[in-house]
PDB file of C-alpha atoms in Angstrom:
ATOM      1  CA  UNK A 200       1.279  12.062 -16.493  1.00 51.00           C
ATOM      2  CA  UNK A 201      -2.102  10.744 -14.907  1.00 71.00           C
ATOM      3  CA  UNK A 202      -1.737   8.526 -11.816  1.00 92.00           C
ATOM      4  CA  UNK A 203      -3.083   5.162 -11.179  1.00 96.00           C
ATOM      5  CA  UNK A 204      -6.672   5.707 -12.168  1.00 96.00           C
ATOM      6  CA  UNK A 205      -9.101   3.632 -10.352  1.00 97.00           C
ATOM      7  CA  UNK A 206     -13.238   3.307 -10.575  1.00 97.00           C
ATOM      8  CA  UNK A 207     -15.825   3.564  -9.312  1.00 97.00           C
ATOM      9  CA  UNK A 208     -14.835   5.523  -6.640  1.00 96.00           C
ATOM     10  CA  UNK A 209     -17.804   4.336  -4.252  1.00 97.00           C
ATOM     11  CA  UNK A 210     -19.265   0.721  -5.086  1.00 98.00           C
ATOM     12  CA  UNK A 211     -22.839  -0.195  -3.057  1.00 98.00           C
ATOM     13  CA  UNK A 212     -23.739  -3.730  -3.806  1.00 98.00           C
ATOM     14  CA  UNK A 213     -26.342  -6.242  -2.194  1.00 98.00           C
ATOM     15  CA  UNK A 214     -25.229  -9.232  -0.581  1.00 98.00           C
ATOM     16  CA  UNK A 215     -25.352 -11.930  -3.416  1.00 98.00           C
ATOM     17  CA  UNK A 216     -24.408  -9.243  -6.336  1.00 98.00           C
ATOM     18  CA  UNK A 217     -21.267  -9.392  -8.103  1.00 98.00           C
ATOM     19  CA  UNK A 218     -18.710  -6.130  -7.876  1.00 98.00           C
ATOM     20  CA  UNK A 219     -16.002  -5.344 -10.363  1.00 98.00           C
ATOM     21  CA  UNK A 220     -12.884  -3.020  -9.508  1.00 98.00           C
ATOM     22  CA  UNK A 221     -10.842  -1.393 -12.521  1.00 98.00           C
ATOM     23  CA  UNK A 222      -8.059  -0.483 -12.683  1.00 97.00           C
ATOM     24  CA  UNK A 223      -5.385   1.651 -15.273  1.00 96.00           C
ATOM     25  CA  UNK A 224      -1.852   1.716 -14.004  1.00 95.00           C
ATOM     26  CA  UNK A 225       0.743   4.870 -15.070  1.00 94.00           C
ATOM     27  CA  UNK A 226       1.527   5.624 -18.030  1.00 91.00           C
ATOM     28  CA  UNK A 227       4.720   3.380 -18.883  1.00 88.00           C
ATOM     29  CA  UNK A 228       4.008   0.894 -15.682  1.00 89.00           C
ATOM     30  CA  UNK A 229       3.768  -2.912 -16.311  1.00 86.00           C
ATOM     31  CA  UNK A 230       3.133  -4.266 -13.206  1.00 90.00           C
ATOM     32  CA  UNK A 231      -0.119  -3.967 -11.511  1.00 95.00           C
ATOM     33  CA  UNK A 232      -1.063  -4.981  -7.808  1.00 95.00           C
ATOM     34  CA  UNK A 233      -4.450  -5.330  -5.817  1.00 97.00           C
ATOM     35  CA  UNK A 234      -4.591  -4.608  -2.419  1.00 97.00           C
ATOM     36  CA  UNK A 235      -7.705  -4.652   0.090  1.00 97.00           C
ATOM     37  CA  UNK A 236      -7.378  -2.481   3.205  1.00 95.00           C
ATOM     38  CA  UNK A 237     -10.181  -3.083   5.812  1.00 89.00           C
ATOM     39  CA  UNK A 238     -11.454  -1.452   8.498  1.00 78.00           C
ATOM     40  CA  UNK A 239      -9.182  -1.828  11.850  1.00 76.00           C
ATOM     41  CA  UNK A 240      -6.873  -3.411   9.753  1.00 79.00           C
ATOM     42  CA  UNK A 241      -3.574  -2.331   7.404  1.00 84.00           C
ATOM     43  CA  UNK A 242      -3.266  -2.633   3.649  1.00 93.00           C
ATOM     44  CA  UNK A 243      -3.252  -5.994   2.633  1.00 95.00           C
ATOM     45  CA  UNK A 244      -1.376  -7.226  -0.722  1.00 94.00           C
ATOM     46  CA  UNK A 245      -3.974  -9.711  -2.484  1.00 96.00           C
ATOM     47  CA  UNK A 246      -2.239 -10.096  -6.058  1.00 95.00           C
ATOM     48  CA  UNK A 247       0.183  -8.808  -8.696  1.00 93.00           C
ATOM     49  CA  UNK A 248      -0.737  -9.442 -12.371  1.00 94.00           C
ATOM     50  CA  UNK A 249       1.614  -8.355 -15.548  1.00 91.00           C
ATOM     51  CA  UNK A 250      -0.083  -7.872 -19.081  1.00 89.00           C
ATOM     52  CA  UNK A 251      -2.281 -11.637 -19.171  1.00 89.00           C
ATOM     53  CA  UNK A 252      -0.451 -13.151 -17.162  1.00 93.00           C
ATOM     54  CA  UNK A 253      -0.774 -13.259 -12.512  1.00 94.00           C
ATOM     55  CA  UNK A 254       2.212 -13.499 -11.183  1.00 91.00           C
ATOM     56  CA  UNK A 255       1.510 -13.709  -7.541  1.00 91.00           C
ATOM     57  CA  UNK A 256      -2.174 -14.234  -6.763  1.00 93.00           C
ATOM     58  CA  UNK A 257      -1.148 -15.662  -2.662  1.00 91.00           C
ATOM     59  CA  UNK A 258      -3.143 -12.907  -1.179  1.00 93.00           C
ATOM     60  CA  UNK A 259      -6.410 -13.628  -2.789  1.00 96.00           C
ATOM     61  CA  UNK A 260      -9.556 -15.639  -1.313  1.00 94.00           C
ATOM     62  CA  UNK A 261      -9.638 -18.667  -2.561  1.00 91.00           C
ATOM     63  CA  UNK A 262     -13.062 -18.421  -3.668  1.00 95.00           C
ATOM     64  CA  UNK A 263     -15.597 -15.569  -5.577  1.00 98.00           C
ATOM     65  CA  UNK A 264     -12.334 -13.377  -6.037  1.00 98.00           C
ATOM     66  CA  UNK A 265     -10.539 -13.139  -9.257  1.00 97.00           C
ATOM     67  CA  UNK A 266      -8.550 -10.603 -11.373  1.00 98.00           C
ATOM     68  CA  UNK A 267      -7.264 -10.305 -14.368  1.00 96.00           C
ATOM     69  CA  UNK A 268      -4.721  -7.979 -16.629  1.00 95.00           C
ATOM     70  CA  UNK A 269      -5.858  -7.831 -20.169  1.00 93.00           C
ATOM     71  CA  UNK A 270      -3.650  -6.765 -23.268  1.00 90.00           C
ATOM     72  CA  UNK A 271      -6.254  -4.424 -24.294  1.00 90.00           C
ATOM     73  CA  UNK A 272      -7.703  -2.654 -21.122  1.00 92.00           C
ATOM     74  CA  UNK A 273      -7.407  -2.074 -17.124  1.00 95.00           C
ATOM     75  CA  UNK A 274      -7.250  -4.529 -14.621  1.00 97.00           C
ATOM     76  CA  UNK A 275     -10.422  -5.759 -13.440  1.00 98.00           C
ATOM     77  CA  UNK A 276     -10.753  -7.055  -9.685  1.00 98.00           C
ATOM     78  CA  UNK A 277     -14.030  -9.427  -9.513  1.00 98.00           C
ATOM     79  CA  UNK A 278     -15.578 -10.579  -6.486  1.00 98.00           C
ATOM     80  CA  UNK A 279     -18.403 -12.606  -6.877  1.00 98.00           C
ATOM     81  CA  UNK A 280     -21.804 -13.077  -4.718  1.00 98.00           C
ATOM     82  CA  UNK A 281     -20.380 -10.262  -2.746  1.00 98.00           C
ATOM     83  CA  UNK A 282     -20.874 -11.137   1.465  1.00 97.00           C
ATOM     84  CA  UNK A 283     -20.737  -7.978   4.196  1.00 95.00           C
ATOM     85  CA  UNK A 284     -17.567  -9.182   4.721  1.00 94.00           C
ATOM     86  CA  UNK A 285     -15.968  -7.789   1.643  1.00 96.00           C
ATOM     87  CA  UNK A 286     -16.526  -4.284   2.450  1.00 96.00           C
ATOM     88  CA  UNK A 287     -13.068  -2.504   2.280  1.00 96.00           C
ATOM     89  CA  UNK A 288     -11.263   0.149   0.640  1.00 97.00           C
ATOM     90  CA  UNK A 289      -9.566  -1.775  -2.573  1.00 98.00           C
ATOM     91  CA  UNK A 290      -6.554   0.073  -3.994  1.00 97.00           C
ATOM     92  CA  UNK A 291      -4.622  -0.992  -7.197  1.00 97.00           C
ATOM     93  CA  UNK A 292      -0.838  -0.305  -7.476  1.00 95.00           C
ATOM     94  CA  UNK A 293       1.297   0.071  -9.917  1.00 94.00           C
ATOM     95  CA  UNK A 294       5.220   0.029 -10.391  1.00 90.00           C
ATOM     96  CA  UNK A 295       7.663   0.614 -13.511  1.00 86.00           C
ATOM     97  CA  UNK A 296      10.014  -1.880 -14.851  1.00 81.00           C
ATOM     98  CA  UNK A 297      13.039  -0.412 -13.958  1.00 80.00           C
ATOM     99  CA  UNK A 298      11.754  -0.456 -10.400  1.00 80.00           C
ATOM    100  CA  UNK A 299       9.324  -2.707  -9.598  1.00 78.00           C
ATOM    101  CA  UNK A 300       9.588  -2.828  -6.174  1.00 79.00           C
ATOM    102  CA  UNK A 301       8.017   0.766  -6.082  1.00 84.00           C
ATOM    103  CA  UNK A 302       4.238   0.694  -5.676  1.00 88.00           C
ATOM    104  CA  UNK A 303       2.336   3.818  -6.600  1.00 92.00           C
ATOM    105  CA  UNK A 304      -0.988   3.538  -5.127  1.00 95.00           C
ATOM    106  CA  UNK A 305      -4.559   5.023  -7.056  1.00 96.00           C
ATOM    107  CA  UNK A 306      -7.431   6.330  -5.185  1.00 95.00           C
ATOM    108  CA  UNK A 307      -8.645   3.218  -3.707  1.00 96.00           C
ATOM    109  CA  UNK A 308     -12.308   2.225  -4.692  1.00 98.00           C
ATOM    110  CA  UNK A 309     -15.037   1.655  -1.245  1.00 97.00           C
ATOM    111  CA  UNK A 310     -17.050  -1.189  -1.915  1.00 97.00           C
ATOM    112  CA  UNK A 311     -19.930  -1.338   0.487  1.00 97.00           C
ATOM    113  CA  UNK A 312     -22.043  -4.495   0.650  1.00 97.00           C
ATOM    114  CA  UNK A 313     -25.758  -3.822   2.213  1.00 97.00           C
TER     115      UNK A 313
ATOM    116  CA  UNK B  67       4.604 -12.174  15.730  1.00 70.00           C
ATOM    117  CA  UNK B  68       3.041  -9.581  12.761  1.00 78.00           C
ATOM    118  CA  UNK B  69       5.529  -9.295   9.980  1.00 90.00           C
ATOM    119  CA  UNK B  70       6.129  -5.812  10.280  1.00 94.00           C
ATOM    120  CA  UNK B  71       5.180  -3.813  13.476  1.00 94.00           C
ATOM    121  CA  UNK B  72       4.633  -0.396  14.221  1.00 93.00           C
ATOM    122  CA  UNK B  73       3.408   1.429  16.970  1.00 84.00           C
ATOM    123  CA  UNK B  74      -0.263   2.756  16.355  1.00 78.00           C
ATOM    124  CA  UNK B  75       0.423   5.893  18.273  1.00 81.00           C
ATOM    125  CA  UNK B  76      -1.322   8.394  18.521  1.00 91.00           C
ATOM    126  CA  UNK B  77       1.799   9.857  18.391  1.00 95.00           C
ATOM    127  CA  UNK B  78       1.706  13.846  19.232  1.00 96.00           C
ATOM    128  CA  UNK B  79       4.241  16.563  18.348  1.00 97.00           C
ATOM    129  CA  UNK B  80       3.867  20.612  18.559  1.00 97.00           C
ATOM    130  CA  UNK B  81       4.183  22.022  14.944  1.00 97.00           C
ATOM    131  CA  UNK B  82       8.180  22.715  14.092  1.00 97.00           C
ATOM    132  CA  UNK B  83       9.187  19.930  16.366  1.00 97.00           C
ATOM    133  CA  UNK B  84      10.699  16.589  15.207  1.00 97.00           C
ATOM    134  CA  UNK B  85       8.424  13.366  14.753  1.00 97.00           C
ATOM    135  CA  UNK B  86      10.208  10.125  15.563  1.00 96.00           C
ATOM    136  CA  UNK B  87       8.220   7.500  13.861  1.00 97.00           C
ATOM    137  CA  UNK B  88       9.063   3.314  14.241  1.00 96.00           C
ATOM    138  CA  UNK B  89       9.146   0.073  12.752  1.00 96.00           C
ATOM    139  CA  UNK B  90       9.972  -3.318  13.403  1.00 96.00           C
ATOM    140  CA  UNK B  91      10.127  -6.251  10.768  1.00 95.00           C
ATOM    141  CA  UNK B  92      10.842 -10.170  11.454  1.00 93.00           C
ATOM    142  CA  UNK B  93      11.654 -10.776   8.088  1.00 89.00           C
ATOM    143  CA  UNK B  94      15.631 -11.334   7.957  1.00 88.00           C
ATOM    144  CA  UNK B  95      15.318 -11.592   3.984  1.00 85.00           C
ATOM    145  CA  UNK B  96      13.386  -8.448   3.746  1.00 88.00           C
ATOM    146  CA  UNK B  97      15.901  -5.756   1.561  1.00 86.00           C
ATOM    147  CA  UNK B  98      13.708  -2.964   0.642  1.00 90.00           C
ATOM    148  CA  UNK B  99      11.562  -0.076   2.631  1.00 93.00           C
ATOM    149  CA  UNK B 100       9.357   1.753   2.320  1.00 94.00           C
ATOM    150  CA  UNK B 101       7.194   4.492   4.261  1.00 96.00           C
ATOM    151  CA  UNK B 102       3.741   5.646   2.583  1.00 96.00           C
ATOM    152  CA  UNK B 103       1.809   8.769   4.283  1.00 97.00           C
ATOM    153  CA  UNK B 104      -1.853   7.915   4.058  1.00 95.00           C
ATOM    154  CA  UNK B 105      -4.441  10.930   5.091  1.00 95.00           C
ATOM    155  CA  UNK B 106      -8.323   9.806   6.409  1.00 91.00           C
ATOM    156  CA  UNK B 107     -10.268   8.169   3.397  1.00 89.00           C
ATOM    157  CA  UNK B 108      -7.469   8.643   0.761  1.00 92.00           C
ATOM    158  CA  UNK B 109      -4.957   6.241  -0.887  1.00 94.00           C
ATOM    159  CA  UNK B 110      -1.273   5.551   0.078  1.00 94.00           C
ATOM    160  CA  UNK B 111       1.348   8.182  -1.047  1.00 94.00           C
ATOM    161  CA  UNK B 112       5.296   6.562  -0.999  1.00 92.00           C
ATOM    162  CA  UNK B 113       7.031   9.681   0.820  1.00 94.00           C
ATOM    163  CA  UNK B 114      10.378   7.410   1.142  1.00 92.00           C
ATOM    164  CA  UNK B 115      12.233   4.380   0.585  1.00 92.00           C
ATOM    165  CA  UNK B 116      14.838   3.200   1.354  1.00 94.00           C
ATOM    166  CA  UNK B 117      17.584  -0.155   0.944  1.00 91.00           C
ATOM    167  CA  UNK B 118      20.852   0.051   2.525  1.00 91.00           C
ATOM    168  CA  UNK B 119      21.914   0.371   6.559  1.00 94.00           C
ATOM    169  CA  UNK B 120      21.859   3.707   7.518  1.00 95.00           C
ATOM    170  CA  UNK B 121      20.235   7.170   6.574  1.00 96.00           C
ATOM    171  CA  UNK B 122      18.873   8.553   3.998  1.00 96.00           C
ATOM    172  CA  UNK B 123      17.266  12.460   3.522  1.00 96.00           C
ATOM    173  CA  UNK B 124      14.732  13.910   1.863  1.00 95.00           C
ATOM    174  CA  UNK B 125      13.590  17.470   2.249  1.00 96.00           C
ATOM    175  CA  UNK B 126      11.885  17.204   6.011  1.00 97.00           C
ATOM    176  CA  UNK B 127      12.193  13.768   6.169  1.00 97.00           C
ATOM    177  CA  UNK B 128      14.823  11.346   7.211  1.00 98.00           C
ATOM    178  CA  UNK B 129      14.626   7.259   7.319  1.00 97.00           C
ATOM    179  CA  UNK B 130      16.991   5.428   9.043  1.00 97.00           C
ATOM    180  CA  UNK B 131      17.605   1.517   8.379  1.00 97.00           C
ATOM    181  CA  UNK B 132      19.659  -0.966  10.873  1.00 96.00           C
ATOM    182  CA  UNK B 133      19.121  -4.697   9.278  1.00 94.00           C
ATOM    183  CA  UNK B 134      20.876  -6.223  12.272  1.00 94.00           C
ATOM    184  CA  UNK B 135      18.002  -4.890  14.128  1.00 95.00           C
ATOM    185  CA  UNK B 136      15.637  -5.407  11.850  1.00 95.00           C
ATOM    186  CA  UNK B 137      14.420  -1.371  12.744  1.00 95.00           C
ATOM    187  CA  UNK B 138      13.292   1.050  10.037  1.00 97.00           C
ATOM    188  CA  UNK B 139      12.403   4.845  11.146  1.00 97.00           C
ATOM    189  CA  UNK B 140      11.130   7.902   9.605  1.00 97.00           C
ATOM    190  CA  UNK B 141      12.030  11.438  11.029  1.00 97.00           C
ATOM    191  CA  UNK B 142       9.871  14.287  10.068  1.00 97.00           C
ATOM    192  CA  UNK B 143      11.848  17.496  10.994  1.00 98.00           C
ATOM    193  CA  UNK B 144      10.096  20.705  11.682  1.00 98.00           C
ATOM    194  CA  UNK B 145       6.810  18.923  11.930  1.00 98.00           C
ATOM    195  CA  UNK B 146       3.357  20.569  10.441  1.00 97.00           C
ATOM    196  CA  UNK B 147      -0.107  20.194  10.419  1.00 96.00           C
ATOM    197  CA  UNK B 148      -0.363  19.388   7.058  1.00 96.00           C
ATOM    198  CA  UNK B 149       1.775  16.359   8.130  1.00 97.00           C
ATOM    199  CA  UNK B 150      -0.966  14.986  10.427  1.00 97.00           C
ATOM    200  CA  UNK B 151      -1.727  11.483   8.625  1.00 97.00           C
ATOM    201  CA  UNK B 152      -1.289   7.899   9.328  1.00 95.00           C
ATOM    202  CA  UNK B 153       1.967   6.846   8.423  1.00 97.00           C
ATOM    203  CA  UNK B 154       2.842   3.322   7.091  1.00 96.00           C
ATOM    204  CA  UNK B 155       5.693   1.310   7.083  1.00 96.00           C
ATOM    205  CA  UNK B 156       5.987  -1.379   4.385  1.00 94.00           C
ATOM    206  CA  UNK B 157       8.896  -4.046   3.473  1.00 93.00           C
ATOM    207  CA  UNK B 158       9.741  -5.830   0.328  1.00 88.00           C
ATOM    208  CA  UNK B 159      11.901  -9.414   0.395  1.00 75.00           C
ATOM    209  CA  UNK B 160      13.717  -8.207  -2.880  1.00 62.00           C
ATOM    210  CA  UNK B 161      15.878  -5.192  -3.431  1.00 52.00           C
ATOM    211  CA  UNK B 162      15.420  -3.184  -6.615  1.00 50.00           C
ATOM    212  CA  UNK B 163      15.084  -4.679 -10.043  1.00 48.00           C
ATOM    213  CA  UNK B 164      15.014  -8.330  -8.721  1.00 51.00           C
ATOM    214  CA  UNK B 165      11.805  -8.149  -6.824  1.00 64.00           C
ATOM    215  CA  UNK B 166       8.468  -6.227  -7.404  1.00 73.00           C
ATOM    216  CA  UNK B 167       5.793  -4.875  -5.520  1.00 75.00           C
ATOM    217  CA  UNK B 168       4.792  -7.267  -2.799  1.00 84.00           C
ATOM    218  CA  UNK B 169       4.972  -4.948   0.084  1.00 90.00           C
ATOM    219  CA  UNK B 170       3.843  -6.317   3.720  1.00 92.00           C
ATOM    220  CA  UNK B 171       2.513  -2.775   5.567  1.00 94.00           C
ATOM    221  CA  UNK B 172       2.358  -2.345   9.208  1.00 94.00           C
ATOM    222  CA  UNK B 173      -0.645  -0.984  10.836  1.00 92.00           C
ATOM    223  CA  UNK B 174       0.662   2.441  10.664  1.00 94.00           C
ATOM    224  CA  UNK B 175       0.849   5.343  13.221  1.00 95.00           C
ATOM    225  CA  UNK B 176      -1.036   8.105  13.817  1.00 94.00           C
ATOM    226  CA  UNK B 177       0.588  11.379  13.863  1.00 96.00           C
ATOM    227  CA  UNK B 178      -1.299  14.692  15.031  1.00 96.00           C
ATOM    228  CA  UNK B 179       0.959  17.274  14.249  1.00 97.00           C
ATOM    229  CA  UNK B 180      -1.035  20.398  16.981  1.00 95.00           C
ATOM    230  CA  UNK B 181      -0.426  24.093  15.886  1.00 91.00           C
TER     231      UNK B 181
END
């Protein structure tokens, strides 16, 4: 049973440049989460999306970030005209009906804006 | 006041002794814990949770919960090397099936675990 499966891995974009996170939860997991942990700081929850629908999206920026939860597909963070700023480790979590509350956590994916 | 507090250590143990680890939370509605065990440049891994006063064992590992106090702990008995990682406390407002994944993390402490 494959984890949380997150890519790229490593993201290098310019300042200006759009980047986009994806994300493929467990096998049998409905709920999906985006969380952005930066430097000096702890693990930040940014938004929880089910299958097309966001359910909680009080941790994003309210502008050049969105995210979305196809039917067909992973979840795909977006963050627009990308600023220094943004650099962070992203991680997507996922959880399984019975127990939502219980976050399983992929590899992360380290944007780095130049 | 941060939401949930923990002290950033470094915290230091000799290998086989017991690691005390600590966390504070203001949230009174807060009903489920959780501590994740993160090494240097990889992702979170959930080592324990736990949602009722008192303790609760796993293996090496034991976390305690007092919600008068609002204090959540994790004991790491006969401490390693290999346990040497940043160690994160998170809460949840819900409990179980009636909530989901919205966890608020501490900063997390660092535990060096020396040979």
């Amino acid at each position: 049973n494959a984890g949380v499966m997150q890519n790229p891995r490593h993201l290098v974009r310019r300042r200006g440049q759009e980047a986009r996170l994806r994300c493929s939860p467990m096998k049998g997991h409905s709920h999906v989460y985006w969380y952005r942990q930066l430097p000096e700081e702890g693990l930040k929850f940014m938004v929880y999306l089910q299958k097309e629908n966001i359910i909680d999206e009080s941790g994003m920026p309210k502008e050049r970030f969105s995210a979305e939860f196809p039917k067909e597909g992973p979840s795909i963070l977006r963050i627009q005209q990308v600023v220094r700023g943004d650099s962070a480790a992203y991680f997507c979590a996922s959880s399984p009906p019975v127990r939502p509350d219980e976050a399983f956590f992929g590899q992360g994916t380290r944007l780095t804006v130049v | 006041q941060k939401e949930v507090e923990q002290n950033s250590g470094p915290l230091s143990v000799p290998e086989g002794a017991i690691a005390s680890l600590n966390c504070t939370y203001s949230d009174r509605g807060s009903q489920s814990f959780f501590w994740y065990r993160q090494y240097s440049g990889k992702s979170p891994e959930l080592i324990m949770f736990i949602y009722s006063n008192g303790d609760k064992e796993d293996g090496r590992f034991t976390a305690q919960l007092n919600k008068a106090s609002q204090y959540v702990s994790l004991l790491i008995r006969d401490s390693q090397p290999s346990d040497s990682a940043t160690y994160l406390c998170a809460v949840n407002r819900g409990a179980g099936g009636t909530s989901y994944g919205k966890l608020t993390f501490g900063q997390g402490t660092i535990l060096t675990v020396h040979p």
